[in-house]
Amino acid sequence: MKKLLFLDYRELEFVAGFTRAVEPPVKHPGGPLMRPDLPWEHGNMQLYGSVLRASDGRFRAWYEVCVPPFTTRLAYAESDDGLTWRKPELDTFSQDGQRTNVVFDAEQTSPALIEDREDPRPDGRYKMLMGAEPSRCIAAMHSADGIHWKPVRTLVGRIHPVITTNPDCPIGFLRAPDGRFAAYHRMDGYGRRVFRSESWDFAHWSGEPRMVLEPDAGDSPQTQFYGLGACAYGPYEVGTLWIYATDPDDRGRHKMRGLQTPELAYARAGTAWHRAEQGTAFIPNGAPGEWDSGNLQPASQPVFLEDEIRYYYAGTNARHAMRWEVEPQTAGLGLARLKPDRFVALRAGEAPAELGTITFKPRSADVFVNARTADDGEIRVELQDAEARPLAGFTAGDCRPINGDSTAHRVEWRGDGQADAPVGRPTRMRLTARRASVYSVFVIERGETPVYHQFEALRPENEAW
């Protein structure tokens, strides 16, 4: 499947009349799905952690809780539908003779996990990066069940780090389509900025982490980057960047007073990151008085379902402070839903808008559009040759108007010449729209079973990029 998203305009020749905007996920109504209501959770939770849908269908969540005066534990919950959660009593940690849902009691911070379905070793199924004692640097852990963990590297019986920096922040952790592991973290001595490290085997990581995101001249002096969650999405990495807005009157060196809000960010190769709409929240904090009106912390990556993308987050009514994690607060696990590909919309109003793609080589003429129109709106797609000349039978006039709301409107042409579809030949697409929002355009190869988050860009085959 070849696909055009509008996170950036790399595959476009021109855009005219559209307004580009980030579309936030829709929050699940009715308050948090789960609260930190067990004695050892002390009324707080944060998603320095991950939520996954495992290969057995279960939704699984690992999250941090804080223990006064200030230590952290890694707790676990699971769900059949991702909405109703349970906290199993495990054999890993007991308190006052009672089993708990804590899976890692030793001092740790910033855990992020993946289920690595490519690793044939049973004890390599689950992988975790975390800041761990005694070094407080980033260690690599592995597990067969996500409950019982062992370090990948040890030294004289102790956990040995694989990335020699104290993360002190949420970690982003993914496995890219080419097989490499990538970690996003903070680096000692550089304040709240985002760095990237890579590994091919999970045990040995690149030497010097590379800075990939920091505030720029478009940000206020109160803007800091607390951390970055990230996932692979076709040729992109798409992330939730924790924006930390410090209080203007906080003159302390560490800037401990402020508010955490996520923005949408993306990269093509993992090192040149961009913010999709600087200064606009991707998942907004709740209104004053709501349970998530304070810090809002997305999990290390979203969950891909067949027909939606789920962003789980920890919310609270407390702001960031010196010891905000252990102060009285309302906290819980929230959920925001997004339809596939609908990160950024190109919106057309009453006046017609249009865009044109670069030349690429389609493998079929099965073209689809992810879009929503008003009742009286419409979208049309035209196929052109390499010189932008309309192809007979595939002009905008031949295209049946697309109307309604679907993540996969099939484009149909009613003109003559269908047997001459430009399969394998240099081709352009021109799309026109009125009173509509367009999210993606994609071409599916005959016989292909598409997966919406696994695709190629409209890159010309066998040509320099």
Short mmCIF file of C-alpha atoms in Angstrom, two decimals:
data_model
loop_
_atom_site.label_atom_id
_atom_site.label_comp_id
_atom_site.label_asym_id
_atom_site.label_seq_id
_atom_site.Cartn_x
_atom_site.Cartn_y
_atom_site.Cartn_z
CA MET A 1 0.00 0.00 0.00
CA LYS A 2 1.23 3.46 -0.94
CA LYS A 3 -0.19 6.30 1.13
CA LEU A 4 -0.16 10.08 1.33
CA LEU A 5 -0.58 11.65 4.78
CA PHE A 6 -0.56 15.36 5.54
CA LEU A 7 1.82 15.45 8.47
CA ASP A 8 4.12 17.12 5.95
CA TYR A 9 3.97 17.98 2.25
CA ARG A 10 6.97 16.03 0.97
CA GLU A 11 4.94 14.10 -1.61
CA LEU A 12 2.95 17.11 -2.83
CA GLU A 13 3.71 19.43 -5.74
CA PHE A 14 1.14 22.03 -4.70
CA VAL A 15 -1.65 22.75 -2.21
CA ALA A 16 -4.20 25.50 -2.79
CA GLY A 17 -7.30 26.52 -0.83
CA PHE A 18 -6.92 23.99 2.02
CA THR A 19 -6.44 24.81 5.69
CA ARG A 20 -4.21 22.35 7.55
CA ALA A 21 -5.07 21.46 11.16
CA VAL A 22 -4.28 18.82 13.78
CA GLU A 23 -7.41 16.94 14.84
CA PRO A 24 -7.29 15.80 18.46
CA PRO A 25 -8.48 12.36 19.53
CA VAL A 26 -11.90 12.20 21.17
CA LYS A 27 -11.76 11.55 24.90
CA HIS A 28 -13.73 8.65 26.34
CA PRO A 29 -16.65 10.14 28.31
CA GLY A 30 -17.40 9.65 31.96
CA GLY A 31 -14.11 10.02 33.77
CA PRO A 32 -11.12 7.72 34.20
CA LEU A 33 -11.23 4.04 33.28
CA MET A 34 -9.14 3.10 36.30
CA ARG A 35 -8.11 4.87 39.49
CA PRO A 36 -5.14 4.28 41.82
CA ASP A 37 -7.34 2.95 44.62
CA LEU A 38 -5.13 0.32 46.25
CA PRO A 39 -3.21 1.05 49.47
CA TRP A 40 0.21 0.62 47.84
CA GLU A 41 -0.70 3.07 45.02
CA HIS A 42 -1.08 5.96 47.48
CA GLY A 43 -3.69 7.71 45.34
CA ASN A 44 -1.38 8.48 42.43
CA MET A 45 -0.35 7.05 39.09
CA GLN A 46 1.56 8.31 36.09
CA LEU A 47 2.21 6.96 32.64
CA TYR A 48 5.87 6.77 32.86
CA GLY A 49 4.84 3.47 31.37
CA SER A 50 3.08 1.69 28.52
CA VAL A 51 -0.25 0.28 27.41
CA LEU A 52 -0.21 -2.56 24.84
CA ARG A 53 -2.64 -4.90 23.20
CA ALA A 54 -0.87 -8.22 23.52
CA SER A 55 -0.84 -10.98 20.94
CA ASP A 56 -3.38 -12.92 23.04
CA GLY A 57 -5.85 -10.03 22.73
CA ARG A 58 -5.49 -8.67 26.26
CA PHE A 59 -4.93 -4.99 26.90
CA ARG A 60 -2.02 -4.66 29.31
CA ALA A 61 -0.90 -1.55 31.22
CA TRP A 62 2.29 -0.89 33.18
CA TYR A 63 2.31 2.34 35.15
CA GLU A 64 4.26 4.00 37.93
CA VAL A 65 3.03 4.71 41.43
CA CYS A 66 4.93 6.70 44.03
CA VAL A 67 5.61 5.70 47.61
CA PRO A 68 6.25 8.42 50.22
CA PRO A 69 8.61 10.04 50.80
CA PHE A 70 9.59 9.54 47.16
CA THR A 71 10.30 6.18 45.60
CA THR A 72 8.57 4.52 42.67
CA ARG A 73 7.12 1.12 41.86
CA LEU A 74 5.95 -0.39 38.60
CA ALA A 75 2.35 -1.61 38.77
CA TYR A 76 0.33 -3.68 36.31
CA ALA A 77 -3.29 -3.92 35.15
CA GLU A 78 -5.08 -5.76 32.35
CA SER A 79 -8.35 -5.68 30.47
CA ASP A 80 -10.31 -7.69 27.92
CA ASP A 81 -11.68 -4.65 26.08
CA GLY A 82 -9.37 -1.82 27.13
CA LEU A 83 -12.21 -0.14 29.03
CA THR A 84 -12.84 -2.22 32.16
CA TRP A 85 -9.58 -2.89 33.95
CA ARG A 86 -8.55 -5.30 36.69
CA LYS A 87 -5.46 -5.37 38.89
CA PRO A 88 -4.41 -9.00 39.42
CA GLU A 89 -2.80 -10.18 42.64
CA LEU A 90 0.67 -11.33 41.58
CA ASP A 91 3.51 -13.24 43.22
CA THR A 92 6.10 -10.52 42.59
CA PHE A 93 5.51 -8.23 45.59
CA SER A 94 3.49 -8.43 48.79
CA GLN A 95 2.58 -5.75 51.30
CA ASP A 96 1.52 -6.66 54.83
CA GLY A 97 1.08 -10.24 53.70
CA GLN A 98 -1.18 -9.31 50.80
CA ARG A 99 -0.33 -9.94 47.17
CA THR A 100 -0.29 -6.84 44.99
CA ASN A 101 -0.23 -5.83 41.32
CA VAL A 102 3.32 -4.47 41.64
CA VAL A 103 5.73 -6.15 39.21
CA PHE A 104 8.91 -4.22 40.01
CA ASP A 105 9.52 -2.97 43.53
CA ALA A 106 13.19 -2.00 43.37
CA GLU A 107 13.80 1.68 42.78
CA GLN A 108 13.21 2.38 39.09
CA THR A 109 11.97 5.19 36.89
CA SER A 110 10.66 5.89 33.41
CA PRO A 111 9.73 2.36 32.25
CA ALA A 112 8.66 1.82 28.62
CA LEU A 113 7.76 -1.57 27.14
CA ILE A 114 7.09 -3.32 23.87
CA GLU A 115 5.92 -6.79 22.95
CA ASP A 116 8.51 -7.97 20.46
CA ARG A 117 6.70 -10.49 18.29
CA GLU A 118 9.76 -10.90 16.07
CA ASP A 119 11.97 -12.36 18.81
CA PRO A 120 11.75 -16.19 18.73
CA ARG A 121 13.11 -16.56 22.28
CA PRO A 122 10.32 -16.94 24.86
CA ASP A 123 12.07 -14.72 27.41
CA GLY A 124 12.56 -12.02 24.75
CA ARG A 125 8.86 -11.56 24.11
CA TYR A 126 8.57 -8.47 26.31
CA LYS A 127 11.29 -5.86 26.44
CA MET A 128 11.58 -2.87 28.74
CA LEU A 129 13.87 0.12 29.11
CA MET A 130 13.99 1.83 32.49
CA GLY A 131 16.17 3.84 34.78
CA ALA A 132 17.37 1.41 37.43
CA GLU A 133 19.52 1.23 40.54
CA PRO A 134 22.34 1.27 41.33
CA SER A 135 23.42 3.44 38.39
CA ARG A 136 20.05 5.21 37.81
CA CYS A 137 20.98 4.97 34.11
CA ILE A 138 18.90 3.24 31.44
CA ALA A 139 18.83 -0.54 31.72
CA ALA A 140 17.38 -3.14 29.34
CA MET A 141 15.07 -5.80 30.79
CA HIS A 142 13.41 -8.83 29.23
CA SER A 143 10.52 -11.09 30.21
CA ALA A 144 8.47 -13.99 28.91
CA ASP A 145 5.23 -12.79 30.50
CA GLY A 146 5.63 -9.06 31.19
CA ILE A 147 5.48 -9.78 34.93
CA HIS A 148 8.79 -11.39 35.87
CA TRP A 149 11.73 -9.35 34.61
CA LYS A 150 15.46 -9.97 34.24
CA PRO A 151 18.22 -7.57 33.16
CA VAL A 152 19.83 -8.09 29.76
CA ARG A 153 23.20 -7.11 31.18
CA THR A 154 24.57 -7.54 34.70
CA LEU A 155 27.85 -6.70 36.40
CA VAL A 156 28.85 -8.41 39.66
CA GLY A 157 25.24 -9.40 40.17
CA ARG A 158 23.79 -5.93 39.64
CA ILE A 159 21.77 -4.42 36.82
CA HIS A 160 24.21 -2.93 34.33
CA PRO A 161 23.01 0.00 32.16
CA VAL A 162 22.91 -0.09 28.38
CA ILE A 163 22.58 3.72 27.95
CA THR A 164 24.72 5.62 30.40
CA THR A 165 22.44 8.52 31.24
CA ASN A 166 19.79 9.04 33.90
CA PRO A 167 16.51 9.40 31.98
CA ASP A 168 14.53 11.18 34.75
CA CYS A 169 11.69 11.45 32.24
CA PRO A 170 9.25 9.27 30.31
CA ILE A 171 11.03 7.08 27.76
CA GLY A 172 9.80 6.46 24.24
CA PHE A 173 10.61 2.96 23.01
CA LEU A 174 9.86 1.27 19.69
CA ARG A 175 11.10 -1.26 17.19
CA ALA A 176 11.32 0.24 13.70
CA PRO A 177 10.25 -1.63 10.54
CA ASP A 178 13.91 -2.23 9.65
CA GLY A 179 14.41 -4.10 12.95
CA ARG A 180 16.36 -1.57 14.97
CA PHE A 181 15.30 -0.51 18.46
CA ALA A 182 14.98 3.20 19.21
CA ALA A 183 14.76 4.95 22.57
CA TYR A 184 13.83 8.57 23.28
CA HIS A 185 15.04 9.92 26.57
CA ARG A 186 16.62 12.82 28.41
CA MET A 187 20.38 13.21 28.76
CA ASP A 188 22.26 14.42 31.83
CA GLY A 189 23.42 18.01 31.63
CA TYR A 190 21.08 19.18 28.84
CA GLY A 191 17.90 19.95 30.73
CA ARG A 192 14.51 18.92 29.40
CA ARG A 193 15.23 18.03 25.78
CA VAL A 194 14.73 14.84 23.78
CA PHE A 195 17.60 12.53 22.73
CA ARG A 196 17.60 9.34 20.66
CA SER A 197 19.63 6.16 21.04
CA GLU A 198 19.55 3.10 18.76
CA SER A 199 20.36 -0.61 18.95
CA TRP A 200 20.20 -3.61 16.65
CA ASP A 201 20.26 -6.26 19.38
CA PHE A 202 18.71 -4.47 22.42
CA ALA A 203 21.81 -5.14 24.49
CA HIS A 204 24.32 -2.79 22.83
CA TRP A 205 23.25 0.78 22.13
CA SER A 206 24.72 3.66 20.15
CA GLY A 207 27.42 5.52 22.05
CA GLU A 208 26.52 9.21 22.15
CA PRO A 209 22.78 9.92 22.19
CA ARG A 210 21.64 12.39 19.55
CA MET A 211 19.48 15.40 20.38
CA VAL A 212 16.38 15.33 18.18
CA LEU A 213 13.97 17.83 19.76
CA GLU A 214 14.37 21.04 21.73
CA PRO A 215 12.33 24.24 22.08
CA ASP A 216 12.95 26.88 19.43
CA ALA A 217 12.42 30.59 18.90
CA GLY A 218 8.68 30.04 18.42
CA ASP A 219 8.38 28.86 22.03
CA SER A 220 8.22 30.94 25.16
CA PRO A 221 11.06 30.71 27.72
CA GLN A 222 8.64 28.68 29.86
CA THR A 223 8.48 25.82 27.29
CA GLN A 224 10.43 22.65 28.04
CA PHE A 225 10.21 19.14 26.56
CA TYR A 226 9.56 16.60 29.29
CA GLY A 227 9.67 13.51 27.10
CA LEU A 228 8.48 11.85 23.90
CA GLY A 229 6.38 8.74 23.31
CA ALA A 230 6.69 7.33 19.80
CA CYS A 231 5.51 4.60 17.45
CA ALA A 232 6.27 3.51 13.90
CA TYR A 233 3.57 4.54 11.41
CA GLY A 234 4.47 3.64 7.85
CA PRO A 235 7.61 5.60 6.92
CA TYR A 236 7.01 7.96 9.85
CA GLU A 237 7.54 7.86 13.55
CA VAL A 238 4.62 9.61 15.21
CA GLY A 239 4.92 10.84 18.76
CA THR A 240 3.28 12.49 21.72
CA LEU A 241 5.65 15.21 22.89
CA TRP A 242 5.16 16.10 26.55
CA ILE A 243 5.22 19.90 26.56
CA TYR A 244 6.06 21.21 30.01
CA ALA A 245 4.92 24.81 30.51
CA THR A 246 6.69 26.09 33.60
CA ASP A 247 5.14 28.77 35.78
CA PRO A 248 6.49 32.21 34.78
CA ASP A 249 7.23 33.13 38.39
CA ASP A 250 9.24 29.96 39.04
CA ARG A 251 12.82 31.24 39.23
CA GLY A 252 14.28 27.96 40.48
CA ARG A 253 16.96 26.26 38.43
CA HIS A 254 14.97 23.02 38.10
CA LYS A 255 11.62 24.67 37.21
CA MET A 256 9.50 22.28 39.27
CA ARG A 257 6.18 24.13 38.94
CA GLY A 258 4.22 23.82 35.72
CA LEU A 259 1.79 21.83 33.58
CA GLN A 260 2.31 18.85 31.23
CA THR A 261 0.37 18.80 27.93
CA PRO A 262 1.05 16.59 24.87
CA GLU A 263 1.57 17.87 21.33
CA LEU A 264 1.66 15.80 18.14
CA ALA A 265 5.13 15.34 16.64
CA TYR A 266 6.51 13.32 13.74
CA ALA A 267 9.71 12.33 11.98
CA ARG A 268 10.66 10.52 8.79
CA ALA A 269 13.89 8.90 9.91
CA GLY A 270 13.67 9.31 13.66
CA THR A 271 16.22 12.10 13.92
CA ALA A 272 14.60 15.13 12.25
CA TRP A 273 11.51 15.62 14.40
CA HIS A 274 8.84 18.26 13.81
CA ARG A 275 5.81 19.44 15.74
CA ALA A 276 2.64 19.11 13.68
CA GLU A 277 1.07 22.27 15.07
CA GLN A 278 3.31 24.12 17.49
CA GLY A 279 1.48 25.35 20.56
CA THR A 280 -1.66 23.23 19.99
CA ALA A 281 -2.45 20.38 22.37
CA PHE A 282 -3.00 17.00 20.74
CA ILE A 283 -4.90 15.67 23.76
CA PRO A 284 -6.08 18.74 25.69
CA ASN A 285 -6.03 18.92 29.47
CA GLY A 286 -9.48 18.83 31.04
CA ALA A 287 -11.41 21.97 31.90
CA PRO A 288 -11.01 23.40 35.43
CA GLY A 289 -12.63 21.07 37.93
CA GLU A 290 -12.33 17.96 35.75
CA TRP A 291 -10.28 14.97 36.89
CA ASP A 292 -7.61 15.47 34.17
CA SER A 293 -7.36 19.26 34.39
CA GLY A 294 -3.77 18.99 35.67
CA ASN A 295 -0.91 17.04 34.13
CA LEU A 296 -1.83 14.83 31.17
CA GLN A 297 0.69 12.08 30.34
CA PRO A 298 0.23 9.78 27.30
CA ALA A 299 1.60 6.24 27.39
CA SER A 300 4.86 5.51 25.59
CA GLN A 301 2.95 4.58 22.41
CA PRO A 302 -0.65 4.28 21.19
CA VAL A 303 -2.59 1.05 20.66
CA PHE A 304 -3.55 0.19 17.09
CA LEU A 305 -6.90 -1.53 16.71
CA GLU A 306 -8.52 -2.58 13.46
CA ASP A 307 -10.61 0.59 13.12
CA GLU A 308 -9.19 3.07 15.63
CA ILE A 309 -6.07 4.31 17.35
CA ARG A 310 -6.25 4.48 21.13
CA TYR A 311 -4.19 6.93 23.13
CA TYR A 312 -4.16 5.95 26.79
CA TYR A 313 -3.00 8.58 29.24
CA ALA A 314 -2.63 9.25 32.94
CA GLY A 315 -4.51 12.32 34.05
CA THR A 316 -4.67 14.16 37.33
CA ASN A 317 -6.08 17.38 38.74
CA ALA A 318 -2.62 18.24 40.11
CA ARG A 319 0.03 20.31 38.40
CA HIS A 320 3.74 19.52 38.46
CA ALA A 321 5.42 20.60 41.70
CA MET A 322 8.33 19.57 43.88
CA ARG A 323 6.49 16.52 45.20
CA TRP A 324 3.28 16.61 43.20
CA GLU A 325 3.20 12.80 42.80
CA VAL A 326 2.68 12.15 46.51
CA GLU A 327 0.31 15.04 47.29
CA PRO A 328 -3.47 14.49 47.53
CA GLN A 329 -4.93 14.40 44.04
CA THR A 330 -7.49 12.85 41.76
CA ALA A 331 -5.75 10.64 39.22
CA GLY A 332 -6.62 7.88 36.80
CA LEU A 333 -6.23 6.22 33.42
CA GLY A 334 -7.86 8.05 30.52
CA LEU A 335 -8.47 7.20 26.89
CA ALA A 336 -8.73 9.28 23.71
CA ARG A 337 -9.73 7.72 20.37
CA LEU A 338 -8.63 8.60 16.86
CA LYS A 339 -9.72 7.08 13.55
CA PRO A 340 -6.90 5.67 11.39
CA ASP A 341 -4.72 8.31 9.66
CA ARG A 342 -6.67 11.23 11.13
CA PHE A 343 -3.77 13.03 12.73
CA VAL A 344 -3.88 16.05 10.43
CA ALA A 345 -6.70 17.25 8.17
CA LEU A 346 -6.66 19.35 5.05
CA ARG A 347 -9.93 21.26 5.28
CA ALA A 348 -11.73 22.74 2.31
CA GLY A 349 -14.46 25.34 2.73
CA GLU A 350 -17.10 26.59 0.32
CA ALA A 351 -14.50 27.59 -2.25
CA PRO A 352 -12.94 24.61 -4.09
CA ALA A 353 -9.49 23.50 -2.88
CA GLU A 354 -7.00 21.28 -4.66
CA LEU A 355 -3.71 19.50 -4.29
CA GLY A 356 -1.35 17.66 -6.61
CA THR A 357 1.09 14.87 -5.85
CA ILE A 358 4.58 14.21 -7.08
CA THR A 359 5.06 11.57 -9.77
CA PHE A 360 4.97 8.00 -8.44
CA LYS A 361 4.38 4.51 -9.85
CA PRO A 362 1.08 3.00 -8.67
CA ARG A 363 0.83 -0.78 -8.48
CA SER A 364 -2.91 -0.68 -9.19
CA ALA A 365 -5.71 1.80 -9.89
CA ASP A 366 -7.48 0.96 -6.59
CA VAL A 367 -7.40 4.41 -5.02
CA PHE A 368 -9.03 5.26 -1.68
CA VAL A 369 -9.56 8.49 0.25
CA ASN A 370 -9.87 8.86 4.02
CA ALA A 371 -12.17 11.86 4.34
CA ARG A 372 -15.28 13.43 5.83
CA THR A 373 -17.55 15.79 3.88
CA ALA A 374 -20.54 17.94 4.67
CA ASP A 375 -23.86 16.75 3.27
CA ASP A 376 -23.39 19.03 0.27
CA GLY A 377 -19.59 18.61 0.08
CA GLU A 378 -17.62 16.48 -2.31
CA ILE A 379 -14.17 15.20 -3.28
CA ARG A 380 -12.88 14.15 -6.69
CA VAL A 381 -9.61 12.51 -7.73
CA GLU A 382 -7.94 12.75 -11.11
CA LEU A 383 -5.06 10.64 -12.43
CA GLN A 384 -2.49 12.38 -14.59
CA ASP A 385 0.62 11.47 -16.51
CA ALA A 386 4.10 12.59 -15.50
CA GLU A 387 3.56 15.95 -17.23
CA ALA A 388 0.35 16.59 -15.23
CA ARG A 389 -1.91 15.95 -18.20
CA PRO A 390 -5.25 14.30 -17.29
CA LEU A 391 -5.53 10.67 -18.36
CA ALA A 392 -8.52 9.78 -20.49
CA GLY A 393 -11.17 8.02 -18.45
CA PHE A 394 -9.57 9.12 -15.15
CA THR A 395 -10.25 12.87 -15.16
CA ALA A 396 -11.95 14.80 -12.36
CA GLY A 397 -15.05 14.96 -14.52
CA ASP A 398 -15.07 11.16 -14.85
CA CYS A 399 -14.73 10.70 -11.06
CA ARG A 400 -17.90 9.88 -9.13
CA PRO A 401 -18.19 12.53 -6.36
CA ILE A 402 -17.09 11.24 -2.94
CA ASN A 403 -19.44 12.17 -0.11
CA GLY A 404 -19.84 11.17 3.54
CA ASP A 405 -17.52 10.02 6.33
CA SER A 406 -15.26 7.01 5.75
CA THR A 407 -11.66 6.02 6.35
CA ALA A 408 -11.68 4.24 2.94
CA HIS A 409 -13.84 5.90 0.26
CA ARG A 410 -13.18 4.00 -2.95
CA VAL A 411 -12.47 6.30 -5.88
CA GLU A 412 -14.49 5.32 -8.97
CA TRP A 413 -14.22 6.69 -12.47
CA ARG A 414 -17.04 6.22 -14.96
CA GLY A 415 -15.20 7.25 -18.09
CA ASP A 416 -13.85 5.15 -20.91
CA GLY A 417 -10.33 3.79 -20.92
CA GLN A 418 -10.40 1.85 -17.66
CA ALA A 419 -8.29 -0.88 -19.23
CA ASP A 420 -5.52 1.67 -19.66
CA ALA A 421 -5.02 2.30 -15.93
CA PRO A 422 -1.49 3.65 -15.38
CA VAL A 423 -0.20 0.70 -13.39
CA GLY A 424 3.59 0.79 -13.02
CA ARG A 425 3.91 4.01 -15.02
CA PRO A 426 4.87 7.47 -13.71
CA THR A 427 1.60 8.97 -12.49
CA ARG A 428 0.33 11.96 -10.57
CA MET A 429 -2.87 12.45 -8.61
CA ARG A 430 -4.86 15.67 -8.39
CA LEU A 431 -7.52 15.93 -5.69
CA THR A 432 -10.21 18.61 -5.48
CA ALA A 433 -12.50 19.16 -2.52
CA ARG A 434 -15.28 21.41 -1.27
CA ARG A 435 -16.72 21.48 2.27
CA ALA A 436 -14.62 18.50 3.24
CA SER A 437 -11.75 17.32 5.46
CA VAL A 438 -9.19 15.04 3.81
CA TYR A 439 -6.84 12.90 5.91
CA SER A 440 -5.08 10.51 3.55
CA VAL A 441 -5.07 9.11 0.03
CA PHE A 442 -3.82 5.59 -0.64
CA VAL A 443 -3.41 3.00 -3.36
CA ILE A 444 -3.90 -0.69 -2.55
CA GLU A 445 -2.23 -3.37 -4.62
CA ARG A 446 -4.49 -6.09 -6.04
CA GLY A 447 -4.79 -9.00 -3.62
CA GLU A 448 -3.28 -7.03 -0.76
CA THR A 449 -4.77 -7.10 2.74
CA PRO A 450 -3.89 -3.60 3.91
CA VAL A 451 -2.93 -2.63 7.46
CA TYR A 452 -3.46 1.10 7.85
CA HIS A 453 -0.29 1.76 9.86
CA GLN A 454 1.98 -0.27 7.56
CA PHE A 455 2.53 1.50 4.23
CA GLU A 456 5.01 3.13 1.88
CA ALA A 457 5.14 6.77 0.92
CA LEU A 458 4.41 7.83 -2.67
CA ARG A 459 8.10 7.58 -3.41
CA PRO A 460 9.03 6.97 -7.07
CA GLU A 461 10.44 3.45 -7.32
CA ASN A 462 14.11 3.09 -8.24
CA GLU A 463 14.61 6.85 -8.28
CA ALA A 464 16.71 9.10 -6.05
CA TRP A 465 14.80 10.69 -3.19
#
